[in-house]
XYZ file of C-alpha atoms in Angstrom:
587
model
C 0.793 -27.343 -11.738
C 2.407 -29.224 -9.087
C 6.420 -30.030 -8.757
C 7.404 -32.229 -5.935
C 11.293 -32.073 -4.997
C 12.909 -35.473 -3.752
C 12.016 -35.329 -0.226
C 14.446 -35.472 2.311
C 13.236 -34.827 6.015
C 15.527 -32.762 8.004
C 15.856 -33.705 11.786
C 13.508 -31.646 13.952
C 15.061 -28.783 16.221
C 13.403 -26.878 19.377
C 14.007 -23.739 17.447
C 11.156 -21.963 16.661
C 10.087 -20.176 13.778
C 11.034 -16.926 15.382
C 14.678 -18.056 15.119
C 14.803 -18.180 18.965
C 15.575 -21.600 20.395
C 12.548 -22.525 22.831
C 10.670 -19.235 21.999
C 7.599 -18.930 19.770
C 6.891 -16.748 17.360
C 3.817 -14.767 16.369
C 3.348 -16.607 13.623
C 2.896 -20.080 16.005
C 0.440 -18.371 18.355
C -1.393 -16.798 16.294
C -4.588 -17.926 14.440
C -4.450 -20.466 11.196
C -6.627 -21.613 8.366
C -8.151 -25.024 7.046
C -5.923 -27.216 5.353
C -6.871 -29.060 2.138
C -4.860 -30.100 -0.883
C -2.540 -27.844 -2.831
C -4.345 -25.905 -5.576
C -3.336 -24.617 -9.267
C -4.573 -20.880 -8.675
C -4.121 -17.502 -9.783
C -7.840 -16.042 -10.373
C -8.781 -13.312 -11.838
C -10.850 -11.540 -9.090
C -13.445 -9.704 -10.725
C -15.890 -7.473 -8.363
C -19.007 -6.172 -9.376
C -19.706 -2.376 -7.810
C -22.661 -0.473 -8.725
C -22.201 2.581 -10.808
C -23.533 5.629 -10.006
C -22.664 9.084 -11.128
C -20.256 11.296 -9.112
C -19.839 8.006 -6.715
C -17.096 6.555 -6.464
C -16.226 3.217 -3.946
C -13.105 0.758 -3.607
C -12.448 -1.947 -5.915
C -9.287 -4.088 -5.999
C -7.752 -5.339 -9.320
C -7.377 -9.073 -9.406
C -4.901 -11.234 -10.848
C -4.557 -12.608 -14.446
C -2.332 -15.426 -14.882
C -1.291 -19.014 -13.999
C 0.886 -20.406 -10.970
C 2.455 -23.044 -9.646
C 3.389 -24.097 -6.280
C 6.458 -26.458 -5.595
C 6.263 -29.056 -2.769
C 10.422 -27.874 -1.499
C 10.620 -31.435 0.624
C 11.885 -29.166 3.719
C 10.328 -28.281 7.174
C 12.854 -25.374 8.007
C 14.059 -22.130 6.437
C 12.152 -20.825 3.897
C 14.116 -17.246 2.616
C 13.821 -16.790 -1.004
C 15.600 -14.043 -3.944
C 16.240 -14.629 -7.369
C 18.921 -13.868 -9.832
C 20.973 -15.147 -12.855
C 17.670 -16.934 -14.407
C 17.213 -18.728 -10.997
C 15.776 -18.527 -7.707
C 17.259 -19.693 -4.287
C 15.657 -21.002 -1.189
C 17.090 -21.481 2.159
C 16.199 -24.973 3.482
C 18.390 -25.419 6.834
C 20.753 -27.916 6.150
C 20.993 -27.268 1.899
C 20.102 -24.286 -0.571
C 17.337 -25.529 -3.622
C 17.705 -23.793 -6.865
C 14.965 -23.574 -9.334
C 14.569 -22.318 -12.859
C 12.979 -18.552 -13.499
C 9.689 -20.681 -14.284
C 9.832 -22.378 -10.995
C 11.319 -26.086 -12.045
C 13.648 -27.780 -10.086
C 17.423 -26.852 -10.734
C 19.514 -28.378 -7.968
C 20.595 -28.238 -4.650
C 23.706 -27.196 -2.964
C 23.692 -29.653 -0.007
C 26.098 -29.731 3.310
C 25.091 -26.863 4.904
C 23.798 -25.825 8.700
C 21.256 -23.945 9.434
C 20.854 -21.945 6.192
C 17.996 -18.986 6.956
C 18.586 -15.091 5.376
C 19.754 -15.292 1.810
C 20.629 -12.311 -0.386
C 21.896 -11.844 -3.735
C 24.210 -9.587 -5.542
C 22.158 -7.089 -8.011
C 23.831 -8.819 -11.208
C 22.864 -12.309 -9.983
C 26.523 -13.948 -9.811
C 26.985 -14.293 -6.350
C 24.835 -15.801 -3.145
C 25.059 -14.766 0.136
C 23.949 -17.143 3.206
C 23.387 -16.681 6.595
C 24.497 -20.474 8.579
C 22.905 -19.772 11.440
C 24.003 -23.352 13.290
C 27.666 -23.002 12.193
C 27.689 -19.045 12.908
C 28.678 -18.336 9.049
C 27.848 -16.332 5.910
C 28.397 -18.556 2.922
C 29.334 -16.920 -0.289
C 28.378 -19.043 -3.532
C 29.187 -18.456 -6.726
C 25.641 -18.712 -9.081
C 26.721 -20.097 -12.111
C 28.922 -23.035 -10.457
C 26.775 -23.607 -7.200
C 29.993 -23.513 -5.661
C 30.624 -22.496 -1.745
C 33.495 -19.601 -2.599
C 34.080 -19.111 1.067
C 33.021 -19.161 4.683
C 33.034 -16.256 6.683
C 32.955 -17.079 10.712
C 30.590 -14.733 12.849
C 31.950 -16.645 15.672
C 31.809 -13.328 17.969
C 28.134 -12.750 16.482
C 26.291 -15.454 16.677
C 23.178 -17.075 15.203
C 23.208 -15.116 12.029
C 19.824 -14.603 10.371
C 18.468 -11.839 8.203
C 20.925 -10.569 5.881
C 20.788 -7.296 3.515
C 23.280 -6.329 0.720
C 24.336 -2.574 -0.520
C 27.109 -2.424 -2.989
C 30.062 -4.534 -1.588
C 28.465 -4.002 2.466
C 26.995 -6.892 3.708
C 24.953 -6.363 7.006
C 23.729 -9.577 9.191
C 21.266 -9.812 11.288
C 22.370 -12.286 14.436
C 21.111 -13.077 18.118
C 20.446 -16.626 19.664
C 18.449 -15.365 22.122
C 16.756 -12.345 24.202
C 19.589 -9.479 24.228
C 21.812 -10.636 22.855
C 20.755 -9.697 19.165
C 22.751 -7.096 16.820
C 24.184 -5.747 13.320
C 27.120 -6.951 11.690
C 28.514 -5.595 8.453
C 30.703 -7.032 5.953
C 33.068 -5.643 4.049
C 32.748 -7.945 0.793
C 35.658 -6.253 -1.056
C 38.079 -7.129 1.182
C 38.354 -10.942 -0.428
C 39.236 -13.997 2.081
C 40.456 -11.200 4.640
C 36.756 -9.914 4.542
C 36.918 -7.056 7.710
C 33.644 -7.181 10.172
C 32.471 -3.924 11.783
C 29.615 -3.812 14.941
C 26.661 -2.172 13.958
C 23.783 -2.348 16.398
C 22.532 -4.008 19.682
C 18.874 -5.083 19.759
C 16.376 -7.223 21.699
C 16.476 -10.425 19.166
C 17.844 -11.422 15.475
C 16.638 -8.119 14.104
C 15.273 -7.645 10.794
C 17.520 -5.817 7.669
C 17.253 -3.853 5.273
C 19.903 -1.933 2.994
C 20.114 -0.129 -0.239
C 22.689 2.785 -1.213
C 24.043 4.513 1.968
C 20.897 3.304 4.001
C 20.315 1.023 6.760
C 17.289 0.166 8.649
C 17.000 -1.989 11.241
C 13.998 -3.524 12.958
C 13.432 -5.634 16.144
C 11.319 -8.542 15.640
C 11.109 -9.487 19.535
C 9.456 -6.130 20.508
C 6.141 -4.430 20.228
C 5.210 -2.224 19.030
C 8.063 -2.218 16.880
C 10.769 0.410 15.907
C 12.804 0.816 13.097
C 16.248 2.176 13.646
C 17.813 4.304 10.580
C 21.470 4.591 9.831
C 23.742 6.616 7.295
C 26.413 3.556 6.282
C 28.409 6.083 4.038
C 31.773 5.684 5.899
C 33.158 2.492 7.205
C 31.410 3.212 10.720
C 27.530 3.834 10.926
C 26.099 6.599 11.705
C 22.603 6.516 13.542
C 20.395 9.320 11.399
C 17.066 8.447 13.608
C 14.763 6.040 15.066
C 11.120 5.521 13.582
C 9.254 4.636 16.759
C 6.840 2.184 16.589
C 5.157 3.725 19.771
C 4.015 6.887 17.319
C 2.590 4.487 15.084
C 0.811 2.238 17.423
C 2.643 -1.166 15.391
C 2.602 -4.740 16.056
C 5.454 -7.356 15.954
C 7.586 -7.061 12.940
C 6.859 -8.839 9.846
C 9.231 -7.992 7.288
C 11.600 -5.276 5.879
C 11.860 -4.068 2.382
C 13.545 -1.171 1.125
C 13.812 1.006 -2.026
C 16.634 0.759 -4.665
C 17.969 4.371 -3.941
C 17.017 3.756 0.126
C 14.878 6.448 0.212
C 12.071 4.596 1.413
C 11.473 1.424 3.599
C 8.479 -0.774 4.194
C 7.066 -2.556 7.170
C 4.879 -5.073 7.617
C 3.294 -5.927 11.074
C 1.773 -8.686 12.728
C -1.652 -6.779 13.208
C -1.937 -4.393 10.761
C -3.960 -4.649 7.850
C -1.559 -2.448 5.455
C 1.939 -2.043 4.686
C 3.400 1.232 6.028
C 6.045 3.591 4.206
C 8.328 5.623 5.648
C 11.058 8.344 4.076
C 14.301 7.267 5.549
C 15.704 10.987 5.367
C 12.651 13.042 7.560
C 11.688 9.433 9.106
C 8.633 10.110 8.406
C 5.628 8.112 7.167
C 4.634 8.969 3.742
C 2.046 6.661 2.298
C 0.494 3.026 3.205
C -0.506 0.008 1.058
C -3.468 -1.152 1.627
C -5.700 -1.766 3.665
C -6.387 -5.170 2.940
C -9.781 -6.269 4.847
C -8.920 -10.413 3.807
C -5.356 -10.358 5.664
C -5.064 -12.947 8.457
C -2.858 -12.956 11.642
C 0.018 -14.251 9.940
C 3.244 -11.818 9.985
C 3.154 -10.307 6.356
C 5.647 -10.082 3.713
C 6.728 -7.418 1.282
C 9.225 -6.593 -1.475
C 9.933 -4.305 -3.739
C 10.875 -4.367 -7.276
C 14.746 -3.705 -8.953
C 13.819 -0.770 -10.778
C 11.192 0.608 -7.687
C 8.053 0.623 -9.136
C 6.547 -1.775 -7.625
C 5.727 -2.829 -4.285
C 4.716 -6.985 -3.629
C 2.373 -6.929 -0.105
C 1.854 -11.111 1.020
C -0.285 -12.496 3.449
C -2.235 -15.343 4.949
C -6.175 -14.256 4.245
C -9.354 -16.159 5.587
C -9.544 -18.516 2.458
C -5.514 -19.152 1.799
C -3.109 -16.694 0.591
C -2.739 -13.788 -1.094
C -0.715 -11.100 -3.078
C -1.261 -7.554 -3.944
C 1.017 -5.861 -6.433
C 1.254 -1.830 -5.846
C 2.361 1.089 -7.692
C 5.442 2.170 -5.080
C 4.623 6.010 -5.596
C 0.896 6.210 -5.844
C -0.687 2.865 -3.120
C -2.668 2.197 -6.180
C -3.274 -1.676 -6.120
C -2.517 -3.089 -10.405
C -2.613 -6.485 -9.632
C -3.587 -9.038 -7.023
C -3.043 -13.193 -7.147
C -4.797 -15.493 -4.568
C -3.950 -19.191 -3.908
C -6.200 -21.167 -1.910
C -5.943 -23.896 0.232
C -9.724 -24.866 1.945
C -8.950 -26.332 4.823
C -5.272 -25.956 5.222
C -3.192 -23.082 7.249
C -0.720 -21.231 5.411
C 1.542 -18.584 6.184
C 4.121 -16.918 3.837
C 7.805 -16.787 4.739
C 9.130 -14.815 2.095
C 8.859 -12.997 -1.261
C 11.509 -12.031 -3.955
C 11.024 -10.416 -7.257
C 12.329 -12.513 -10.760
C 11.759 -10.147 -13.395
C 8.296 -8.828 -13.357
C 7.250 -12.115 -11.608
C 7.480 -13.181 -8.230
C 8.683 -15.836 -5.993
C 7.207 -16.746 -2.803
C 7.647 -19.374 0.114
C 4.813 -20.242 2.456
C 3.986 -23.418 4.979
C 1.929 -25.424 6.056
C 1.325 -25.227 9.797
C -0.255 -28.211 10.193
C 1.991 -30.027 8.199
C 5.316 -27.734 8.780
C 6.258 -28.582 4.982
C 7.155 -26.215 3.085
C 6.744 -24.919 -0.731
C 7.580 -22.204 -3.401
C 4.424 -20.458 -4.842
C 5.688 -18.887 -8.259
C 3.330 -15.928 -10.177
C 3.454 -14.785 -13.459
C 2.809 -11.175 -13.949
C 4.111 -10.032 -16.692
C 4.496 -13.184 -19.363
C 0.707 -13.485 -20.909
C 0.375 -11.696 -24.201
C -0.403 -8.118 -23.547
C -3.879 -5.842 -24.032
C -3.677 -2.590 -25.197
C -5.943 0.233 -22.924
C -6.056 3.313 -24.165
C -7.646 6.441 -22.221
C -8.299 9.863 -23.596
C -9.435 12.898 -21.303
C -11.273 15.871 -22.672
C -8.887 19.282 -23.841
C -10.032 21.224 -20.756
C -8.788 24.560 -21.742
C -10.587 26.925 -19.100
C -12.155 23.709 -17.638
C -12.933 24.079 -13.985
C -13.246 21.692 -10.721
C -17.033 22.045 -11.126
C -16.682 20.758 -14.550
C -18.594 17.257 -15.412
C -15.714 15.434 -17.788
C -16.091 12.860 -20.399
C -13.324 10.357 -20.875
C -13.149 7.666 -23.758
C -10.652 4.402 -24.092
C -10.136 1.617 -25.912
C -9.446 -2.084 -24.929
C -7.301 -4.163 -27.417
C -6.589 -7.794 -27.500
C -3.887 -8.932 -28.629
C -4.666 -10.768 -31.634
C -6.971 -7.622 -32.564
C -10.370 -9.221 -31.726
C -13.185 -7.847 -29.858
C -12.595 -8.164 -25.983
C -16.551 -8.429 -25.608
C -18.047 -6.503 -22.126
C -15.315 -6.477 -20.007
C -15.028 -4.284 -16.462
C -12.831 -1.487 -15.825
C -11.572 -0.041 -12.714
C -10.766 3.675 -13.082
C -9.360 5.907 -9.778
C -9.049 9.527 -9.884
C -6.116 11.170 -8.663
C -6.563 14.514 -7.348
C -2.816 16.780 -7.210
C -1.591 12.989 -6.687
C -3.482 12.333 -3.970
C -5.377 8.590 -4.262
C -8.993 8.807 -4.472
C -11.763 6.225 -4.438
C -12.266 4.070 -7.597
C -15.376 3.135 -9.640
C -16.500 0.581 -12.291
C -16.994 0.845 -15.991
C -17.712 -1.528 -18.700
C -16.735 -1.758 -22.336
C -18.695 -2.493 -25.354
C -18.208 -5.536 -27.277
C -15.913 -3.438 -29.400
C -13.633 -2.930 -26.310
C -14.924 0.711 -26.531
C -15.801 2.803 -23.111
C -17.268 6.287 -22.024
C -17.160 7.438 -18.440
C -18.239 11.165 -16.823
C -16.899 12.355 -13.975
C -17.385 15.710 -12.133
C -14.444 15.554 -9.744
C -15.520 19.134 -7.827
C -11.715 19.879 -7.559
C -9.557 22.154 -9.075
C -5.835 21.455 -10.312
C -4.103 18.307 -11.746
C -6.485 15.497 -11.857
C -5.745 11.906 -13.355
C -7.596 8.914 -14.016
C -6.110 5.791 -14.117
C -7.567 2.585 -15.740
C -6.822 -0.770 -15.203
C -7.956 -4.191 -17.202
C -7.133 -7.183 -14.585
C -6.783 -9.489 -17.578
C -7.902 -13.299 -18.231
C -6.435 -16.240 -17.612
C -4.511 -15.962 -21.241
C -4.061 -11.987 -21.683
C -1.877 -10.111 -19.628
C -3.782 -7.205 -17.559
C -3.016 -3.463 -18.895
C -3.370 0.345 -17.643
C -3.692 3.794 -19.461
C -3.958 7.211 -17.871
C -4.495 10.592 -18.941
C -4.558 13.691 -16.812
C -6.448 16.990 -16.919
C -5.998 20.219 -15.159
C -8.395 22.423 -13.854
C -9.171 25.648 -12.151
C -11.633 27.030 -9.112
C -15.061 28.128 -10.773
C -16.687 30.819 -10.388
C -19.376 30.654 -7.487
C -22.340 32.428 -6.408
C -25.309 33.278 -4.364
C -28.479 34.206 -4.675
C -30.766 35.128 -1.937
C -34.065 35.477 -1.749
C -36.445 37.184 1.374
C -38.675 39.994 2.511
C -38.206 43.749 1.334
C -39.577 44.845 5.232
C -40.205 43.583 8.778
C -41.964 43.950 11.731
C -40.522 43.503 15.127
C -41.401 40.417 16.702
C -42.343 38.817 13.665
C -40.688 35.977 11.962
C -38.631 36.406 8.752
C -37.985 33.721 6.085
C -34.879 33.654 3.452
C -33.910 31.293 0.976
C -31.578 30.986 -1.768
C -29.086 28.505 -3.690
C -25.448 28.334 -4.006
C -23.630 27.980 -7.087
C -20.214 26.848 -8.688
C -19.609 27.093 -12.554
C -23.760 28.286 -12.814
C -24.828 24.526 -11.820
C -26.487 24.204 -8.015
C -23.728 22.838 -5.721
C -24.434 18.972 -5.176
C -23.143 18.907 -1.893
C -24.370 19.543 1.930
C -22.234 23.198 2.301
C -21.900 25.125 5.140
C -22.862 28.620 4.692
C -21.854 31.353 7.098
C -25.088 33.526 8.112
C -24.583 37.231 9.286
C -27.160 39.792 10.298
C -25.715 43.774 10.548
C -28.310 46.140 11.968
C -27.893 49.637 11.887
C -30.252 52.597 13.751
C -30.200 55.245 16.546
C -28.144 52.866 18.707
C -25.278 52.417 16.573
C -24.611 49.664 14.282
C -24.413 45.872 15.394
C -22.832 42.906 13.773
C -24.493 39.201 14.560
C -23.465 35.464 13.785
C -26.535 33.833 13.050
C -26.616 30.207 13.138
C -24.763 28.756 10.119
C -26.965 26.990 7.635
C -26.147 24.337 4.861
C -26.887 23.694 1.419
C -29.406 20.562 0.713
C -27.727 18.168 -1.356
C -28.498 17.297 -4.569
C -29.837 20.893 -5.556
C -27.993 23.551 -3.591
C -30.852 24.941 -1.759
C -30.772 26.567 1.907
C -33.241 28.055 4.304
C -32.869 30.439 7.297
C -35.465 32.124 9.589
C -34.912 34.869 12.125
C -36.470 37.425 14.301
C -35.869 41.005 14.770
C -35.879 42.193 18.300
C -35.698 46.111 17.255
C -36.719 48.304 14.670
C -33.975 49.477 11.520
C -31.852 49.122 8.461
C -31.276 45.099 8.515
C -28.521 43.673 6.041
C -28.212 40.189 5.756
C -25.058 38.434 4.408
C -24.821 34.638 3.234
C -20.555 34.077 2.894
C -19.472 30.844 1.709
C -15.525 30.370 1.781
C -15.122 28.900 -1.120
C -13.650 24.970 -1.412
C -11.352 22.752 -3.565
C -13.601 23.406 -6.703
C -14.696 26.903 -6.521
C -14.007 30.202 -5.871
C -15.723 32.426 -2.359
C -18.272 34.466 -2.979
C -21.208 36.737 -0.535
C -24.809 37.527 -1.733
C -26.650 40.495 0.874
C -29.866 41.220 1.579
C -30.997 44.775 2.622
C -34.306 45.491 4.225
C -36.215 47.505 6.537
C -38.038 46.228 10.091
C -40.139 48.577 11.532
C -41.668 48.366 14.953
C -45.321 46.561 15.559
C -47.971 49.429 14.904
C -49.948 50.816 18.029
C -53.588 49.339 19.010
């Protein structure tokens, strides 16, 4: 589905996409794509992996619903956020407003410069950054009405904006050093009181939630992100993230968590979207990778209640979207729109509900348009996962899990793939393929060879008509028992070679694993007693098997000792050998 706006061509400026007048930004120097005509796309990405047991490899959920993308009639601007039913999108010299399903609205005209937008949690008032007139506009969302103007006339070129409770921070700078923070007291009416917050490089990127601020520089690389405690009416710095210990690119975008414990980065060459806790400052998890991105700066968002983290960016083929669980990385959905032939970059991304919003050009073309995805408005599946009551199960365990996939309307879903991830003590693992009978029904065995709390997660990526669904379940097990046994000659002669074998076991099944086995030879006689690290040895893979040889260079009581250390799914254990070498008889 495409909506056209009534076009209205904005006169061309030397600024440049990086907000800095006669300055260009990664995005412009940076690679593009083949342009084509606009496309009606959301597919459901379906990848076939190979199954094999106890093998596990990465698979990707794909999306599940309908789009449509919105030809805005603009060349400039380009920020997007949605509230109140609607969604808002900067366009320089106006605002556009469209319905939650992405239809036209109207436009609030007579603006200059219009860039950073935010939006007050309950939807009833806009905030604009003017960044030609050196204003914030506040709007009111159910008249479309300017309330107020708010001159930044000793900060200019406002930006990036970011709102927390009644604070308003702005992101400004015209040009290189003379960027900063501003924030805006909101409560204080037509009087509204501006306090200094930062210096940077360029127009910095924002991001606020609770008593949190972060602050990036977009004209520096690698990047930092600056972190401060906005409690009292003056800041107060609680650390820097540098970008130096994390080897980043160019800034892409800023998004932060509801409760501001946690902030996300995108950068210009990184393949993932990186986390970090905004109390240690340290990083704490990354989304991604995703092998497809392009050069294009990235952007993220997260979702009002937290749950979910949005990752955009340009790929090889067009653009694309990944939707994340916030706490675990795990990808649950994933929406692609193509354009062969054109180059595309996204500008933006807002959440509407459990759908999202997105703005992206067209380099060639410099027009711009609002890509809308449906998430969460098909009829929903039912998937329903059941693990097996472990009881004194153990990490060397092989489990046996069952579901169920439900249609809505109760009919059989036919052969449909799966993609199920196991979890071990919440760390991600990899992710394998199953598929369901016609009856929806599926069996799986897994033999995770770890002890403690493991969970599978399952994910349908839907059709086209039914919304995609999860189910989890969770098991907990403990270290198996392990042993040894070892095998070799009762006596010896010096000189002469000696041969051992033996296996190594967890729960009474061979170890399926290459191991590494620690080797020690003890030899006692008139000399004393002596203690030797032979070469370690390792188990063969599939059956648990291991071989060592060695040579006696002197006659008496020999003890050989196979340790193994023990690992994730088992307990240590030893096995010894005791045996006699005597010396070579006389000719």
């Amino acid at each position: 589905m495409i909506i056209t706006f009534p076009r209205k061509r904005p006169s061309r400026s030397s600024t440049s996409e990086s907000g800095i007048p006669g300055r260009s930004s990664p995005r412009e120097e940076s690679g593009g794509f083949h342009k084509s005509s606009i496309t009606r796309l959301l597919a459901c990405l379906a990848t076939t992996l190979a199954v094999t047991a106890g093998l596990f490899v990465v698979h990707a959920p794909a999306a599940s619903a309908a789009d449509i993308t919105t030809d805005l009639g603009i060349t400039s601007g380009g920020d997007v956020v949605a509230g109140g039913g609607k969604a808002f999108i900067a366009g320089g010299d106006r605002i556009l407003v469209v319905n939650a399903n992405g239809t036209p609205n109207a436009t609030i005209a007579g603006l200059s410069g219009a860039l950073g937008l935010a939006i007050a949690p309950n939807g009833t008032r806009l905030y604009a950054a003017l960044r030609d007139s050196n204003e914030v506009a506040v709007i009111d969302t159910a008249s479309l009405e300017i309330i107020r103007l708010i001159s930044l006339a000793e900060y200019p070129c406002p930006t990036n904006l970011a709102l927390s409770g009644t604070r308003l921070f702005v992101g400004y700078g015209c040009d290189q050093w003379d960027g900063g923070v501003v924030r805006i007291d909101t409560s204080f009416g037509h009087a509204s009181r501006l306090t200094p917050v930062a210096s940077t490089y360029a127009s910095p990127k924002v991001a606020a939630a609770g008593n949190t601020l972060v602050v990036g520089d977009s004209g520096h690389s690698p990047a930092s992100l600056t972190v401060y405690d906005v409690i009292r009416s003056q800041a107060t710095l609680r650390g820097i993230i540098d970008g130096y210990d994390y080897d980043t690119g160019f800034l892409g975008d800023l998004a932060i968590t509801p409760d501001g414990s946690t902030v996300i980065a995108t950068f210009l060459d990184s393949h993932e979207y990186f986390a970090w806790d905004t109390s240690g400052l340290q990083k704490v998890r990354a989304y991604g990778p995703d092998p497809t991105a392009g050069y294009y700066l990235p952007v993220v968002a997260v979702s009002p209640d937290g749950t979910l983290v949005a990752g955009g960016r340009g790929t090889k083929s067009g653009l694309g979207m990944t939707l994340y669980d916030s706490a675990t990385a795990a990808p649950v959905h994933t929406g692609t729109l193509t354009e062969h032939g054109g180059r595309m970059d996204l500008r933006s991304l807002t959440f509407s509900n459990n759908d999202l919003f997105a703005t992206w050009r067209d380099v060639d073309s410099e027009e711009l348009h609002l890509w809308r995805l449906e998430t969460g408005t098909l009829p929903a599946s039912t998937l329903t996962l059941t693990a097996p009551s472990t009881g004194t199960g153990t990490g060397a365990d092989i489990l046996t899990l069952t579901g169920r996939l439900t249609l809505p309307d109760g009919s059989a879903p036919g052969e449909q793939p799966l993609s199920v991830t196991r979890y071990v003590n919440d760390s991600a693992a990899l992710t394998r393929e199953v598929t369901t009978a016609e009856d929806g029904t599926f069996t799986f065995a897994d033999r995770p060879r770890s002890a403690g709390v493991i969970r599978y997660d399952v994910i349908w990526n839907g059709s086209p008509t039914v919304h995609w669904s999860t189910a989890s379940a969770t098991v907990t097990l403990v270290k198996a028992a392990s042993s040894i046994t070892l095998s070799g000659p009762e006596t010896g002669i010096v000189g002469t070679q000696l041969k051992f074998s033996g296996v190594l076991s967890q729960g009474g099944q061979p170890v399926g694993s290459t191991t590494k086995l620690r080797v020690l030879r003890e030899v006692t006689n008139s000399r004393g007693t002596v203690v030797t690290a032979l070469p370690s040895v390792s188990t063969i893979i599939f059956d648990g098997r291991f071989r060592f040889m060695d040579t006696p260079t002197e006659a008496g009581e020999y003890s050989y000792r196979v340790e193994f250390d023990g690992d994730r799914a088992s307990l240590p254990t030893t096995a010894t050998l005791d045996m006699t070498v005597e010396e070579a008889p006389q000719e």
